[in-house]
Amino acid sequence: MEMDEAPKPRRTISPLIILLAWILFTLGVFALGYPRVRQAIVSSGVLLYARQGEVTPLLSTQVRTVQVAFITARGKQQLVSLQTKRMGGSRYHDSYEALLKGPTREVLSSGLVSYIHPKTVLIGVTLSNKILFVDVSKEFLDSLDIEKAIEQMKTTAIAFSQVKDLVILVEGEPLEQ
């Protein structure tokens, strides 16, 4: 055994060089990927969704006047004109969205209420042969007074001159009236 040979020194990479290489690599990935990531975020609508809480005035093309039925203290139907944000492609859709949203503070202060369950969601609205088909979620069946809730839906439908009758669907199935 020869003991005279000294072990060869190991070459080590300086941690500073590793850090510098990592930073350069990260900057390169960021520079190449940023435009695509930014475009994906903008086109997804996430930024618009995040800004929904901000108070911004609506343009006249974003607002629609609708008539919806609420109930007076004596139990009578009364049509109310409301300004609402355009949500659907038709005024039928926007009317029922406003109805299911419930009365505004102004409407409540005038003594009008809604008997439609507040968690009811509009699934769809279709007009065919002067019959309006309104599809709502099953929460509609939990309305405080189902008869008055149905009357609210009918009075809102009949307010349209093109509508002769209403068919209420609960998650696609006709409501037994």
mmCIF file of N, CA, C and O in Angstrom, residues 103-112:
data_model
loop_
_atom_site.group_PDB
_atom_site.id
_atom_site.type_symbol
_atom_site.label_atom_id
_atom_site.label_comp_id
_atom_site.label_asym_id
_atom_site.label_seq_id
_atom_site.Cartn_x
_atom_site.Cartn_y
_atom_site.Cartn_z
ATOM 1 N N PRO A 103 -87.409 41.598 -3.712
ATOM 2 C CA PRO A 103 -87.678 43.038 -3.728
ATOM 3 C C PRO A 103 -86.462 43.843 -3.263
ATOM 4 O O PRO A 103 -85.734 43.422 -2.378
ATOM 5 N N THR A 104 -86.290 45.013 -3.872
ATOM 6 C CA THR A 104 -85.244 45.938 -3.445
ATOM 7 C C THR A 104 -85.698 46.617 -2.155
ATOM 8 O O THR A 104 -86.856 46.497 -1.760
ATOM 9 N N ARG A 105 -84.803 47.356 -1.530
ATOM 10 C CA ARG A 105 -85.182 48.095 -0.312
ATOM 11 C C ARG A 105 -86.320 49.073 -0.589
ATOM 12 O O ARG A 105 -87.225 49.237 0.207
ATOM 13 N N GLU A 106 -86.232 49.693 -1.746
ATOM 14 C CA GLU A 106 -87.274 50.657 -2.136
ATOM 15 C C GLU A 106 -88.641 49.974 -2.256
ATOM 16 O O GLU A 106 -89.649 50.495 -1.792
ATOM 17 N N VAL A 107 -88.651 48.799 -2.863
ATOM 18 C CA VAL A 107 -89.900 48.045 -3.023
ATOM 19 C C VAL A 107 -90.406 47.585 -1.656
ATOM 20 O O VAL A 107 -91.596 47.675 -1.361
ATOM 21 N N LEU A 108 -89.505 47.089 -0.814
ATOM 22 C CA LEU A 108 -89.901 46.665 0.534
ATOM 23 C C LEU A 108 -90.479 47.826 1.339
ATOM 24 O O LEU A 108 -91.471 47.663 2.049
ATOM 25 N N SER A 109 -89.853 49.001 1.194
ATOM 26 C CA SER A 109 -90.333 50.159 1.956
ATOM 27 C C SER A 109 -91.724 50.605 1.502
ATOM 28 O O SER A 109 -92.436 51.256 2.246
ATOM 29 N N SER A 110 -92.113 50.227 0.286
ATOM 30 C CA SER A 110 -93.469 50.566 -0.173
ATOM 31 C C SER A 110 -94.475 49.486 0.224
ATOM 32 O O SER A 110 -95.641 49.544 -0.171
ATOM 33 N N GLY A 111 -94.036 48.495 1.004
ATOM 34 C CA GLY A 111 -94.954 47.491 1.538
ATOM 35 C C GLY A 111 -95.139 46.260 0.683
ATOM 36 O O GLY A 111 -96.062 45.480 0.918
ATOM 37 N N LEU A 112 -94.284 46.044 -0.297
ATOM 38 C CA LEU A 112 -94.408 44.879 -1.167
ATOM 39 C C LEU A 112 -93.395 43.807 -0.769
ATOM 40 O O LEU A 112 -92.272 44.125 -0.370
#
